[in-house]
Coordinates of C-alpha atoms and ligand atoms in Angstrom, one line a residue:
M7 CA -17.4 31.2 -7.1
L8 CA -19.4 28.3 -5.6
V9 CA -17.6 25.0 -5.4
L10 CA -19.4 21.8 -4.8
G11 CA -17.2 19.2 -3.0
I12 CA -18.0 15.5 -3.2
E13 CA -16.3 12.9 -1.0
T14 CA -17.1 9.2 -1.4
S15 CA -13.7 7.5 -0.9
C16 CA -14.7 5.1 1.8
D17 CA -17.7 4.8 4.1
E18 CA -18.8 8.4 4.4
T19 CA -20.8 10.4 1.8
G20 CA -19.8 14.0 2.2
V21 CA -21.1 16.9 0.2
A22 CA -20.4 20.6 0.8
V23 CA -20.6 24.0 -1.0
Y24 CA -17.7 26.5 -0.5
D25 CA -18.3 30.1 -1.4
T26 CA -15.0 31.8 -2.3
A27 CA -16.4 35.3 -2.1
L28 CA -17.4 34.7 1.6
N29 CA -14.5 32.4 2.3
K30 CA -17.0 30.1 3.9
L31 CA -18.9 26.9 3.6
I32 CA -22.5 27.5 2.8
A33 CA -23.6 23.9 3.1
H34 CA -22.1 20.8 4.7
E35 CA -23.8 17.4 4.6
L36 CA -22.4 14.1 5.9
F37 CA -23.7 10.6 6.0
S38 CA -21.7 8.0 7.8
Q39 CA -22.2 4.3 7.1
V40 CA -20.6 3.3 10.5
K41 CA -23.8 1.4 11.6
E42 CA -23.7 -0.7 8.4
H43 CA -20.2 -1.9 9.0
E44 CA -20.1 -2.1 12.8
R45 CA -21.0 -5.8 13.1
Y46 CA -18.3 -6.8 10.6
G47 CA -15.6 -5.2 12.6
G48 CA -14.4 -3.1 9.7
V49 CA -15.5 -1.5 6.4
V50 CA -16.9 -4.0 3.8
P51 CA -16.2 -2.5 0.3
E52 CA -19.2 -4.0 -1.4
I53 CA -21.6 -2.6 1.3
A54 CA -19.7 0.8 1.2
S55 CA -20.1 1.3 -2.6
R56 CA -23.8 0.3 -2.6
S57 CA -24.5 2.7 0.3
Q58 CA -22.6 5.5 -1.5
L59 CA -24.9 5.0 -4.5
D60 CA -27.9 5.1 -2.2
K61 CA -26.9 8.3 -0.5
I62 CA -25.2 10.5 -3.1
Y63 CA -28.3 11.9 -4.6
P64 CA -30.1 12.8 -1.2
M65 CA -26.9 14.3 0.2
I66 CA -26.4 16.5 -2.8
T67 CA -30.0 17.6 -2.8
A68 CA -29.8 18.4 1.0
A69 CA -26.6 20.4 0.5
L70 CA -28.1 22.5 -2.3
M71 CA -31.3 23.0 -0.3
H72 CA -29.4 24.2 2.8
A73 CA -27.3 26.5 0.7
G74 CA -30.5 27.9 -0.9
I75 CA -29.2 27.3 -4.4
N76 CA -29.8 24.9 -7.3
L77 CA -27.3 22.8 -9.3
N78 CA -27.1 25.5 -12.0
D79 CA -25.6 28.0 -9.5
I80 CA -22.6 25.8 -8.9
D81 CA -19.4 27.1 -10.7
V82 CA -17.0 24.2 -10.1
V83 CA -17.4 20.5 -9.2
A84 CA -14.6 19.1 -7.0
V85 CA -14.5 15.3 -6.3
T86 CA -12.2 12.9 -4.5
T87 CA -10.4 10.6 -7.0
T88 CA -7.6 9.0 -4.8
P89 CA -6.9 7.2 -2.6
G90 CA -9.8 5.0 -1.4
L91 CA -12.0 2.1 -2.2
A92 CA -12.5 1.8 -6.0
G93 CA -16.2 1.1 -5.8
S94 CA -16.8 4.0 -3.5
L95 CA -14.6 6.5 -5.4
F96 CA -16.4 5.6 -8.7
V97 CA -19.8 6.7 -7.3
G98 CA -18.6 10.2 -6.4
L99 CA -16.6 10.6 -9.6
C100 CA -19.4 9.4 -11.9
Y101 CA -21.8 11.7 -10.2
A102 CA -19.4 14.6 -10.5
K103 CA -18.8 13.9 -14.1
A104 CA -22.5 13.7 -14.9
I105 CA -23.0 17.2 -13.3
A106 CA -19.9 18.6 -15.1
W107 CA -21.0 17.2 -18.5
G108 CA -24.7 17.8 -18.2
L109 CA -24.4 21.4 -16.9
H110 CA -21.1 22.3 -18.6
K111 CA -19.3 22.9 -15.3
P112 CA -15.5 22.6 -14.8
L113 CA -14.3 19.5 -12.9
V114 CA -11.5 19.2 -10.4
G115 CA -10.2 15.9 -9.1
I116 CA -8.9 16.0 -5.5
N117 CA -6.5 13.9 -3.6
H118 CA -8.2 12.8 -0.3
L119 CA -5.0 13.2 1.7
E120 CA -4.6 16.8 0.4
G121 CA -8.2 17.3 1.7
H122 CA -7.2 16.1 5.2
I123 CA -4.0 18.2 5.2
F124 CA -5.9 21.5 4.4
S125 CA -8.8 20.7 6.7
S126 CA -6.9 22.7 9.4
F127 CA -7.9 25.9 7.5
L128 CA -11.6 25.2 8.3
Q129 CA -13.2 26.7 11.4
V130 CA -16.2 25.2 13.4
D131 CA -18.6 27.8 11.8
G132 CA -17.5 26.8 8.3
S133 CA -15.4 29.9 7.6
S134 CA -11.7 29.5 6.8
A135 CA -8.7 31.0 8.6
A136 CA -5.2 31.2 7.4
V137 CA -2.6 28.8 8.8
P138 CA 0.9 30.2 8.3
F139 CA 3.2 28.6 5.8
P140 CA 5.4 26.6 6.0
H141 CA 3.8 24.3 8.6
I142 CA 4.0 20.7 9.6
C143 CA 0.9 18.6 9.3
L144 CA 0.4 15.3 11.2
S145 CA -2.5 13.6 9.4
V146 CA -3.8 10.5 11.0
S147 CA -6.8 8.3 10.0
G148 CA -7.9 4.8 9.6
G149 CA -6.1 4.3 6.3
H150 CA -3.1 6.7 6.6
T151 CA -0.6 8.1 9.0
G152 CA 1.8 10.7 7.6
M153 CA 3.7 13.9 8.3
Y154 CA 3.9 16.7 5.7
L155 CA 5.8 19.9 5.3
V156 CA 3.1 22.2 3.9
E157 CA 4.6 25.2 1.9
D158 CA 1.6 26.7 0.2
F159 CA -1.9 25.8 -1.1
G160 CA -1.4 22.5 -2.9
V161 CA 2.4 22.5 -2.3
Y162 CA 3.4 19.9 0.3
H163 CA 6.0 17.2 0.8
R164 CA 5.6 14.0 2.7
I165 CA 8.4 13.9 5.3
G166 CA 7.4 10.7 7.1
Y167 CA 4.8 7.9 6.7
T168 CA 3.9 4.6 8.3
I169 CA 5.7 1.6 7.0
D170 CA 2.7 -0.7 7.8
D171 CA -0.6 0.1 9.6
A172 CA -2.1 3.5 10.2
A173 CA -2.6 4.6 13.8
G174 CA -6.4 4.5 13.4
E175 CA -6.2 1.0 12.2
A176 CA -4.2 0.1 15.3
F177 CA -7.0 1.6 17.4
D178 CA -9.6 -0.3 15.4
K179 CA -7.7 -3.7 15.6
I180 CA -6.9 -3.4 19.3
A181 CA -10.5 -2.4 20.1
K182 CA -11.6 -5.5 18.2
I183 CA -9.1 -7.7 20.3
L184 CA -10.7 -6.1 23.4
G185 CA -14.1 -7.2 22.2
F186 CA -15.5 -3.9 20.8
G187 CA -16.9 -3.0 17.4
Y188 CA -15.8 -0.7 14.6
P189 CA -14.6 2.1 14.8
G190 CA -12.4 1.4 17.7
G191 CA -10.9 4.9 18.2
P192 CA -13.7 6.6 20.2
M193 CA -14.1 3.5 22.4
I194 CA -10.4 3.4 23.2
E195 CA -10.5 7.1 24.1
Q196 CA -13.4 6.5 26.5
L197 CA -11.8 3.5 28.1
A198 CA -8.4 5.3 28.4
A199 CA -10.1 8.2 30.2
A200 CA -11.5 5.8 32.7
G201 CA -7.9 4.4 33.0
K202 CA -6.8 8.0 33.7
F203 CA -4.3 8.0 30.8
I204 CA -1.7 6.1 32.9
D205 CA 0.9 3.9 31.1
Y206 CA 0.2 0.6 32.9
C207 CA 1.6 -1.8 30.3
K208 CA 4.5 0.1 28.8
Y209 CA 4.2 -1.2 25.3
P210 CA 7.3 -0.7 23.1
R211 CA 7.7 2.6 21.3
T212 CA 9.2 2.7 17.8
K213 CA 12.7 4.1 17.7
N214 CA 13.5 7.1 15.5
L215 CA 17.1 6.2 14.6
N216 CA 19.1 9.3 13.6
D217 CA 16.0 11.3 14.3
E218 CA 14.3 9.9 11.1
I219 CA 10.6 10.7 11.0
F220 CA 9.0 7.2 11.0
F221 CA 5.8 5.5 12.0
S222 CA 5.0 1.8 12.5
F223 CA 2.0 0.4 14.4
S224 CA 1.6 -3.3 13.4
G225 CA 4.2 -4.3 16.1
L226 CA 2.2 -2.4 18.7
K227 CA -0.9 -4.5 17.9
T228 CA 1.2 -7.7 18.2
A229 CA 2.7 -6.5 21.5
V230 CA -0.8 -5.8 23.0
L231 CA -2.0 -9.3 21.8
Y232 CA 1.0 -11.2 23.3
D233 CA 0.7 -9.2 26.6
L234 CA -3.0 -10.2 26.8
V235 CA -2.2 -13.9 26.1
K236 CA 0.5 -13.7 28.8
R237 CA -2.0 -12.4 31.3
G238 CA -4.4 -15.2 30.3
A239 CA -7.0 -12.7 29.0
Y240 CA -6.9 -13.7 25.3
D241 CA -7.3 -17.2 23.8
F242 CA -5.2 -17.5 20.6
K243 CA -7.0 -20.7 19.5
L244 CA -10.5 -19.2 19.9
G245 CA -9.4 -15.8 18.8
T246 CA -11.4 -14.1 21.5
I247 CA -11.0 -12.6 25.0
V248 CA -11.7 -14.8 28.0
Q249 CA -13.1 -14.2 31.4
V250 CA -9.9 -12.8 32.9
M251 CA -10.5 -9.7 30.7
T252 CA -12.1 -7.4 33.2
P253 CA -13.3 -3.9 32.5
E254 CA -10.3 -2.7 34.5
L255 CA -7.9 -4.6 32.3
Q256 CA -9.6 -3.2 29.2
Q257 CA -9.2 0.3 30.6
Q258 CA -5.5 -0.3 31.4
V259 CA -4.8 -1.6 27.8
A260 CA -6.6 1.4 26.2
S261 CA -4.9 3.9 28.5
S262 CA -1.5 2.4 27.9
L263 CA -2.1 2.3 24.1
L264 CA -3.2 5.9 23.9
V265 CA -0.2 7.1 26.0
C266 CA 2.1 5.1 23.8
I267 CA 0.7 6.5 20.5
A268 CA 0.9 10.0 21.9
D269 CA 4.6 9.4 22.8
I270 CA 5.2 8.2 19.2
F271 CA 3.5 11.3 17.7
E272 CA 5.4 13.6 20.1
N273 CA 8.7 12.0 19.3
N274 CA 8.1 12.3 15.5
L275 CA 7.1 15.9 15.9
R276 CA 10.4 16.5 17.8
C277 CA 12.3 15.0 14.8
A278 CA 10.3 17.1 12.3
L279 CA 10.8 20.4 14.2
K280 CA 14.5 19.6 14.4
K281 CA 14.7 19.0 10.7
Y282 CA 12.4 21.8 9.7
P283 CA 12.9 24.6 12.2
Q284 CA 11.3 27.1 9.7
A285 CA 7.9 25.6 10.4
Q286 CA 5.6 28.3 11.6
A287 CA 2.9 26.0 13.0
V288 CA 1.9 22.4 13.6
T289 CA -1.5 21.1 12.4
F290 CA -3.3 17.8 13.4
T291 CA -5.9 16.3 11.0
G292 CA -7.7 13.1 10.1
G293 CA -10.2 11.0 12.0
V294 CA -7.7 10.2 14.8
A295 CA -7.3 13.9 15.4
C296 CA -10.8 13.8 17.0
N297 CA -9.0 12.4 20.0
K298 CA -9.0 15.0 22.8
Y299 CA -6.1 13.4 24.7
L300 CA -3.9 13.3 21.6
R301 CA -4.8 16.9 20.8
G302 CA -4.0 18.0 24.3
R303 CA -0.6 16.2 24.3
L304 CA 0.5 17.7 21.0
E305 CA -0.8 21.1 22.0
R306 CA 1.2 21.1 25.2
Y307 CA 4.3 19.9 23.3
C308 CA 3.9 22.8 20.8
Q309 CA 3.5 25.3 23.6
R310 CA 6.8 24.1 25.1
R311 CA 8.4 24.5 21.6
N312 CA 6.8 27.9 21.0
K313 CA 4.9 26.7 17.9
N314 CA 1.3 27.4 17.0
F315 CA -0.8 24.3 17.2
I316 CA -4.0 24.0 15.1
A317 CA -6.1 20.9 15.1
A318 CA -9.0 20.7 12.6
P319 CA -12.4 21.0 14.2
A320 CA -13.7 17.5 15.2
K321 CA -16.5 17.7 12.6
F322 CA -13.9 18.1 9.8
C323 CA -11.4 15.5 11.1
G324 CA -13.1 12.4 9.7
D325 CA -13.9 12.1 6.0
N326 CA -16.1 15.0 4.8
G327 CA -17.0 17.0 1.7
A328 CA -16.0 20.3 3.3
M329 CA -12.3 19.7 3.0
I330 CA -12.8 18.6 -0.7
A331 CA -14.8 21.8 -1.5
F332 CA -12.0 23.9 0.2
V333 CA -9.2 22.3 -1.8
G334 CA -11.4 22.4 -4.9
A335 CA -11.8 26.2 -4.4
Y336 CA -8.0 26.9 -4.4
K337 CA -7.4 24.5 -7.2
A338 CA -10.1 26.2 -9.3
Q339 CA -8.6 29.6 -8.4
Q340 CA -5.2 28.2 -9.6
G341 CA -7.0 27.1 -12.8
A342 CA -6.1 23.4 -12.1
F343 CA -9.1 21.8 -13.8
D344 CA -9.5 18.3 -15.1
N345 CA -11.3 17.0 -18.2
L346 CA -14.0 14.4 -18.4
Y347 CA -11.4 11.6 -18.8
L348 CA -10.6 12.0 -15.1
D349 CA -10.2 8.6 -13.5
I350 CA -9.9 7.2 -10.0
A351 CA -6.6 5.9 -8.6
P352 CA -7.4 3.6 -5.6
Ligands
LIG17 O1 -10.4 10.1 8.6 P1 -11.3 8.9 8.9 O2 -12.8 9.2 9.1 O3 -11.3 7.9 7.7 C1 -10.2 7.5 7.0 O4 -9.8 8.2 6.1 O5 -9.6 6.4 7.4 O6 -10.7 8.2 10.1 C2 -11.3 7.1 10.7 C3 -10.4 6.6 11.8 C4 -10.8 5.2 12.4 O7 -9.7 4.4 12.5 C5 -11.3 5.6 13.8 O8 -11.1 4.6 14.8 C6 -10.4 6.8 14.1 O9 -10.4 7.5 12.9 N1 -11.0 7.6 15.2 C7 -10.4 7.8 16.4 C8 -11.3 8.6 17.2 N2 -12.4 8.9 16.4 C9 -12.2 8.3 15.2 N3 -9.2 7.4 16.9 C10 -8.9 7.8 18.1 N4 -9.7 8.5 18.9 C11 -10.9 9.0 18.5 N5 -11.6 9.7 19.3
LIG18 ZN1 -9.8 10.1 5.3

């Protein structure tokens, strides 16, 4: 069975084809709109949806060409329907419906977060490898930060979530405070490496009362801001950094922030492993899972706890069509199809 996966939930147009006979992706195309949003310091929904419309056809054409097939060879169309930006989601869904209707192909709506959760099954070469069930997944991106107990394909329970911002959002907002563009995560990682991953500023960590799995990052952003104001490096009235903000200070802030977020993740993982000792492995997915320092910290923690640690390959951490095609493949094998009334749920 050949499954076409379409992902257009935010600012990436991802298209992939997964072959269930080979257990492998046979095409994977991705267009990122990062350059179009960079100067606004974040994703502009209107720009995002128009760009999706612009790119969906060329990306699908490229994926089919690389797979050496045409649209008629596709057996199932899988598409992200939730969560995301309404205008962006509509582009992928309408395109998927047009293919399903025009060529009489079955349609499967996919939850984007389920895509991220199961992206740990994908290997760098596009093949898939089993991750033992049950396992704990920490999925962290610009819009979401959550922990899940994953029991089987499509069977997972949310065991902890952020009560405010996502961790990626904290990286993006703090990078903006430091005077950098969007997305902030990669820049924070680069600066933190220059700062040698030392905890200079000792920002407050969220407390896991009664070992409850719990994330909150908006207070961290405020703590960074007030600390910079106290050091005379940020002007509240102007809303910009001032001259005192040296490259060294930027590195110290980034380094302290990354260590703080790693501590928060590690502590939540400790709570999760205490509550769910049956977990056979720990996975790390989502755009923030590209971060090598965070991967290293979580991997070392899992080694100490004798748990397998699997991070999704960097190219499948951010939004992509591959994870949607993969989830689409097991949903199709389970017969979980949708009809042409399928709608989005932003
Ligand atoms: O999964 P993703 O591509 O989109 C969402 O679903 O949100 O994640 C994007 C997020 C952004 O907040 C970005 O700053 C963050 O992932 N990110 C990183 C790194 N690369 C991307 N955060 C920390 N370190 C990185 N290397
Ligand atoms: Zn995502």
